[in-house]
Amino acid sequence: MEKLLCFLVLTSFSHAFGQTDMSTKAFVFPKESDNSYVSLKAQSTKPLKAFTVCLQVYTELSLTRGYSIFSYATKKHANEILIFWSKGRGYTLTVGGPEVLFETPEVTAPVHICTSWESASGIVEFWLDGKPRVRKSLQKGYTVGTEASIILGQDQDSFGGGFETNQSLVGDIGSVNMWDFVLSPDQINTVYAGGTFSPNVLDWRALKYEVHGEVYTKPQLWP
């Protein structure tokens, strides 16, 4: 009896955190909502003086509004790190509140994004399908806080919540990896080609996550 109870508890715990090799999978958000999202558990909880986030995202051109892709909130800042598509403008990266814009045309195919930031210089890089945009500057000397709530598919207007339907992602997202340092151009091109460099904040091949609402895990639609 004790062994059975132990098995049930461990099974429940594993399901709740959902640690999985997601290397051939994607999260699918089939419709607009204010309660469907995926929460991720970071491997590292130390303050960040630099980071790189890479991911794949696939949405419809018919979506006539902006949407959140990656939201990293702390109790101090709801928009500690935010990757957001702004309709008619392009992609924005927010660090600690302020944001920078990378003007980008809309595309129908799955898009691979890598973006990085470092505190020492404030330099922000944004790579789209393995091609860099012009570097920009943001929040020089800043430190990204700890104990983060990391959300896919919704924009956190408060820590772990404050979601709005008109900012939700409709589509697929996958290959989400995060490092606590800036990847080199060669490393980013390797990641774009399907390689990896032992992500130490979020690792898509050993992801701890929890699904909320109507989100599904399906085979990825990109190579």
XYZ file of N, CA and C in Angstrom, residues 11-99:
267
model
N 3.959 10.158 -9.505
C 3.326 10.353 -10.805
C 2.651 11.705 -10.871
N 1.932 12.073 -9.820
C 1.256 13.362 -9.773
C 2.250 14.508 -9.828
N 3.364 14.369 -9.080
C 4.394 15.414 -9.043
C 5.012 15.605 -10.424
N 5.320 14.472 -11.101
C 5.924 14.536 -12.425
C 4.992 15.206 -13.412
N 3.692 14.897 -13.337
C 2.720 15.484 -14.248
C 2.589 16.978 -14.010
N 2.626 17.385 -12.740
C 2.448 18.793 -12.409
C 3.565 19.645 -12.986
N 4.799 19.153 -12.926
C 5.918 19.929 -13.428
C 6.261 19.557 -14.870
N 5.796 18.420 -15.333
C 5.913 18.052 -16.737
C 7.312 18.093 -17.308
N 8.327 17.586 -16.601
C 9.689 17.597 -17.140
C 9.775 16.606 -18.290
N 10.091 17.114 -19.474
C 9.997 16.305 -20.683
C 11.042 16.738 -21.696
N 11.504 15.783 -22.503
C 12.289 16.108 -23.680
C 11.313 16.546 -24.774
N 11.304 17.837 -25.073
C 10.345 18.408 -26.024
C 10.958 18.624 -27.402
N 12.070 17.967 -27.692
C 12.853 18.287 -28.888
C 12.095 18.119 -30.200
N 11.060 17.305 -30.248
C 10.269 17.157 -31.478
C 8.844 17.675 -31.316
N 8.604 18.407 -30.225
C 7.253 18.844 -29.902
C 7.108 20.367 -29.933
N 5.867 20.818 -29.934
C 5.541 22.238 -29.821
C 4.273 22.378 -28.994
N 4.130 23.535 -28.355
C 2.879 23.866 -27.682
C 1.967 24.560 -28.690
N 0.717 24.122 -28.742
C -0.258 24.674 -29.684
C -1.329 25.436 -28.911
N -1.487 26.703 -29.272
C -2.524 27.568 -28.705
C -3.561 27.789 -29.811
N -4.661 27.015 -29.827
C -5.547 27.015 -30.998
C -6.488 28.204 -31.105
N -6.685 28.954 -30.019
C -7.621 30.078 -30.104
C -7.282 31.142 -29.062
N -7.840 32.338 -29.253
C -7.650 33.424 -28.310
C -8.231 33.062 -26.953
N -7.567 33.529 -25.887
C -8.098 33.297 -24.550
C -7.377 34.203 -23.562
N -7.908 34.267 -22.361
C -7.207 34.972 -21.290
C -6.828 34.007 -20.168
N -6.903 32.689 -20.461
C -6.580 31.707 -19.419
C -5.811 30.488 -19.939
N -5.343 30.543 -21.186
C -4.554 29.439 -21.739
C -3.102 29.874 -21.864
N -2.213 29.147 -21.195
C -0.799 29.501 -21.216
C 0.016 28.322 -20.708
N 1.329 28.431 -20.868
C 2.259 27.444 -20.330
C 3.223 28.160 -19.396
N 3.337 27.667 -18.169
C 4.309 28.222 -17.228
C 5.544 27.327 -17.210
N 6.717 27.956 -17.220
C 7.989 27.245 -17.260
C 8.744 27.456 -15.959
N 9.463 26.421 -15.537
C 10.269 26.508 -14.325
C 11.736 26.585 -14.711
N 12.396 27.665 -14.310
C 13.799 27.875 -14.665
C 14.709 26.931 -13.889
N 15.814 26.523 -14.537
C 16.813 25.696 -13.871
C 17.664 26.535 -12.923
N 17.889 27.808 -13.295
C 18.706 28.710 -12.492
C 17.829 29.836 -11.957
N 18.052 30.241 -10.719
C 17.239 31.297 -10.115
C 18.080 32.509 -9.708
N 19.324 32.585 -10.185
C 20.173 33.709 -9.820
C 19.836 34.935 -10.669
N 20.158 36.154 -10.183
C 19.942 37.370 -10.985
C 20.715 37.283 -12.298
N 20.178 37.928 -13.329
C 20.780 37.848 -14.656
C 21.447 39.160 -15.039
N 22.733 39.073 -15.379
C 23.467 40.202 -15.929
C 23.539 40.107 -17.454
N 23.045 39.008 -17.988
C 23.000 38.785 -19.430
C 22.057 37.612 -19.686
N 21.556 37.517 -20.915
C 20.746 36.354 -21.284
C 20.652 36.252 -22.794
N 20.327 35.054 -23.255
C 19.924 34.792 -24.631
C 18.688 33.899 -24.583
N 17.675 34.254 -25.339
C 16.477 33.434 -25.494
C 16.320 33.093 -26.969
N 16.147 31.798 -27.278
C 15.878 31.356 -28.649
C 14.607 30.522 -28.659
N 13.829 30.656 -29.740
C 12.573 29.904 -29.845
C 12.071 29.916 -31.282
N 11.082 29.065 -31.537
C 10.358 29.029 -32.798
C 8.915 29.427 -32.527
N 8.343 30.233 -33.433
C 6.937 30.621 -33.286
C 6.275 30.624 -34.665
N 5.001 30.247 -34.691
C 4.249 30.123 -35.946
C 2.828 30.620 -35.702
N 2.454 31.702 -36.389
C 1.108 32.265 -36.234
C 0.533 32.632 -37.595
N -0.748 33.017 -37.590
C -1.444 33.399 -38.813
C -1.267 34.896 -39.094
N -1.105 35.242 -40.383
C -1.082 36.652 -40.759
C -2.423 37.318 -40.500
N -3.495 36.520 -40.471
C -4.838 37.072 -40.269
C -5.038 37.598 -38.845
N -4.105 37.307 -37.941
C -4.207 37.828 -36.587
C -3.927 39.331 -36.646
N -4.951 40.140 -36.401
C -4.875 41.582 -36.667
C -4.481 42.387 -35.435
N -3.645 41.818 -34.593
C -3.244 42.498 -33.363
C -1.889 41.974 -32.917
N -1.334 42.598 -31.893
C -0.095 42.114 -31.318
C -0.338 40.917 -30.413
N 0.755 40.241 -30.039
C 0.625 39.102 -29.134
C 1.947 38.865 -28.412
N 1.828 38.306 -27.225
C 3.000 37.989 -26.415
C 3.559 36.632 -26.818
N 4.879 36.555 -26.852
C 5.563 35.308 -27.188
C 6.228 34.706 -25.955
N 6.969 35.533 -25.219
C 7.733 35.069 -24.061
C 7.666 36.147 -22.992
N 7.152 35.781 -21.813
C 6.961 36.741 -20.726
C 7.653 36.236 -19.465
N 8.584 37.050 -18.950
C 9.381 36.709 -17.764
C 9.140 37.832 -16.760
N 8.377 37.532 -15.725
C 7.991 38.545 -14.740
C 8.583 38.237 -13.378
N 8.875 39.301 -12.637
C 9.227 39.175 -11.226
C 8.217 39.994 -10.433
N 8.285 39.883 -9.125
C 7.350 40.644 -8.292
C 7.621 42.142 -8.371
N 8.824 42.508 -8.797
C 9.165 43.921 -8.943
C 8.734 44.475 -10.292
N 8.892 43.667 -11.365
C 8.566 44.111 -12.722
C 7.772 43.026 -13.441
N 6.549 43.365 -13.881
C 5.766 42.413 -14.679
C 6.427 42.169 -16.026
N 7.082 43.196 -16.579
C 7.776 43.070 -17.861
C 9.283 43.093 -17.645
N 9.771 42.133 -16.857
C 11.217 42.025 -16.635
C 11.907 41.658 -17.942
N 11.375 40.627 -18.613
C 11.780 40.303 -19.984
C 10.497 39.997 -20.757
N 10.316 40.638 -21.895
C 9.134 40.377 -22.719
C 9.513 40.429 -24.186
N 9.177 39.344 -24.909
C 9.288 39.325 -26.365
C 7.865 39.395 -26.907
N 7.604 40.426 -27.697
C 6.228 40.731 -28.106
C 6.210 41.090 -29.588
N 5.209 40.568 -30.306
C 4.993 40.983 -31.696
C 3.982 42.113 -31.696
N 4.369 43.253 -32.272
C 3.497 44.423 -32.332
C 3.041 44.611 -33.772
N 1.758 44.438 -34.017
C 1.202 44.491 -35.374
C 1.558 45.805 -36.058
N 2.114 45.711 -37.266
C 2.462 46.895 -38.035
C 3.774 47.533 -37.637
N 4.433 46.999 -36.594
C 5.704 47.563 -36.129
C 6.828 46.537 -36.205
N 6.636 45.386 -35.589
C 7.671 44.366 -35.557
C 7.781 43.760 -34.177
N 8.958 43.242 -33.848
C 9.198 42.606 -32.559
C 9.776 43.618 -31.571
N 9.308 43.542 -30.333
C 9.890 44.360 -29.280
C 10.484 43.444 -28.216
N 11.609 43.908 -27.658
C 12.204 43.254 -26.500
C 12.169 44.244 -25.351
N 11.600 43.816 -24.247
C 11.538 44.619 -23.032
C 12.485 44.028 -22.002
N 13.226 44.894 -21.321
C 14.067 44.487 -20.189
C 13.818 45.466 -19.044
N 13.229 44.984 -17.969
C 12.999 45.818 -16.797
C 12.075 46.995 -17.019
N 11.183 46.909 -18.019
C 10.233 47.991 -18.292
C 10.427 48.634 -19.654
N 11.573 49.295 -19.920
C 11.811 49.890 -21.243
C 11.920 48.826 -22.336
N 11.659 49.238 -23.569
C 11.687 48.301 -24.687
C 12.445 48.886 -25.870
